[in-house]
Coordinates of C-alpha atoms in Angstrom, one line a residue:
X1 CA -0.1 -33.9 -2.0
X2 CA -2.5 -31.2 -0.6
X3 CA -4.9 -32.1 1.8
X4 CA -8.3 -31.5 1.4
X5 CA -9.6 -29.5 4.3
X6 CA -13.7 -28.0 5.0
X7 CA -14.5 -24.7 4.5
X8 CA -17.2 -23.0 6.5
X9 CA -19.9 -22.8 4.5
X10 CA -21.2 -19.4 5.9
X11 CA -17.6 -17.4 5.6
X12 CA -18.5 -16.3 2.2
X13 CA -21.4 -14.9 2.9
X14 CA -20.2 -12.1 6.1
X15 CA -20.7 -8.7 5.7
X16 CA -17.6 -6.9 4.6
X17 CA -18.0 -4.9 8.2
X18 CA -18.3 -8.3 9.6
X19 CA -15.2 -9.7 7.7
X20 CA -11.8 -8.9 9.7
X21 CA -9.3 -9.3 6.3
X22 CA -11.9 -8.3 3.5
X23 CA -9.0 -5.9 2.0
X24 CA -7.4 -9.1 1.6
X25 CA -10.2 -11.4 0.2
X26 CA -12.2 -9.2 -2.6
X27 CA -8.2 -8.6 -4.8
X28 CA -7.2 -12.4 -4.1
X29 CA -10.8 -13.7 -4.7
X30 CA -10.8 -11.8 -8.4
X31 CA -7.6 -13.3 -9.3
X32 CA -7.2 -16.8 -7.5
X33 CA -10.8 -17.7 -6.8
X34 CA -13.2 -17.6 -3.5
X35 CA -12.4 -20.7 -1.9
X36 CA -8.2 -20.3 -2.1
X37 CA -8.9 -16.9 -0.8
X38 CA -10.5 -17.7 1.9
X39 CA -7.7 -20.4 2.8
X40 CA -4.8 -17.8 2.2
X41 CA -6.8 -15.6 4.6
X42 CA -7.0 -18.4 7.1
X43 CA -3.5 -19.1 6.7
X44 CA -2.9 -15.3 7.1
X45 CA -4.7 -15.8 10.4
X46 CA -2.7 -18.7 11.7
X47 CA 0.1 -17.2 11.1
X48 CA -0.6 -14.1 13.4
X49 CA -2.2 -15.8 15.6
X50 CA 1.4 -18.0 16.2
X51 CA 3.1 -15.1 16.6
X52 CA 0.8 -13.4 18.9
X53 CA 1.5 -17.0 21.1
X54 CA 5.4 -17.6 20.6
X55 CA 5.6 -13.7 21.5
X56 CA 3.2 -13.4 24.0
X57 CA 1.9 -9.6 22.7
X58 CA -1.1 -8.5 21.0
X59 CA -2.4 -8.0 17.6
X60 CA -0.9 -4.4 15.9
X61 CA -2.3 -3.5 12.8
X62 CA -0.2 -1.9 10.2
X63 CA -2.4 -0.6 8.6
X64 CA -3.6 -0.3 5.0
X65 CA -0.7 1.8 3.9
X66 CA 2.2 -0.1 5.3
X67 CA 3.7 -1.1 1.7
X68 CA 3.1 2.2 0.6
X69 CA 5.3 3.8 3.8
X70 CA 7.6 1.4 3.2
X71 CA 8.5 2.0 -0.2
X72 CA 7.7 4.8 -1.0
X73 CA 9.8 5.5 -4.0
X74 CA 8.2 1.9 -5.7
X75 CA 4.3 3.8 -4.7
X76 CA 5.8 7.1 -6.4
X77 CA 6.6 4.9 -10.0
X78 CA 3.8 2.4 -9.8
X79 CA 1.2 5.3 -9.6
X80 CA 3.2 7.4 -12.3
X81 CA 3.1 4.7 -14.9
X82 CA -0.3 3.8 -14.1
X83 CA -1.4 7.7 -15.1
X84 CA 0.7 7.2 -18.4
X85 CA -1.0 4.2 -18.8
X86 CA -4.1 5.7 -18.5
X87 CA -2.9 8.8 -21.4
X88 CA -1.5 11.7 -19.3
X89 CA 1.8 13.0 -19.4
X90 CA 3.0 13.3 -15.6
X91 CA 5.8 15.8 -14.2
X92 CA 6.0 15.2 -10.6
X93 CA 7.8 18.0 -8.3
X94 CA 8.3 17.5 -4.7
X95 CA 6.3 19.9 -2.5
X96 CA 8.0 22.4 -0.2
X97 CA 9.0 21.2 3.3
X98 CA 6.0 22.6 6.0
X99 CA 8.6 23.5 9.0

């Protein structure tokens, strides 16, 4: 069983400047809802802030592109097939090495 548990009711309403995860809220909120979003973003910060505790270090942001620089290769077919989707044929050719 799940346990019930309060949500702020002004969390919603932050400016996105004012919002430390709103990458992570505005995707999950379209497809799961406002309320679970905001508690997997909670979670998200719990998590972190554990972490930061057991390890005794500071917060390091990734970065917005840390999937992308991690698989690269997935990025290069996900955005190919997205353009096909979208009605273009697409040749890709790997640019010449800038030594």
């Amino acid at each position: 069983m799940v346990a019930s548990l309060p949500v702020p009711r002004g969390l919603g309403r932050l400016d996105q400047e004012e919002q430390l995860f709103v990458g992570s809220v505005s995707p999950l909120a379209a497809r799961r809802g406002t309320k679970r979003a905001t508690i997997a973003v909670a979670h998200n910060l719990l998590v972190i802030a554990y972490y930061i505790l057991r390890d005794g270090t500071c917060y390091r942001d990734l970065g917005p592109d840390y999937f992308d620089r991690l698989n690269p290769e997935g990025l290069r077919r996900r955005l190919t097939k997205r353009l096909e989707g979208l009605g273009f044929k697409v040749t890709l050719e790997p640019l010449a090495q800038v030594a």
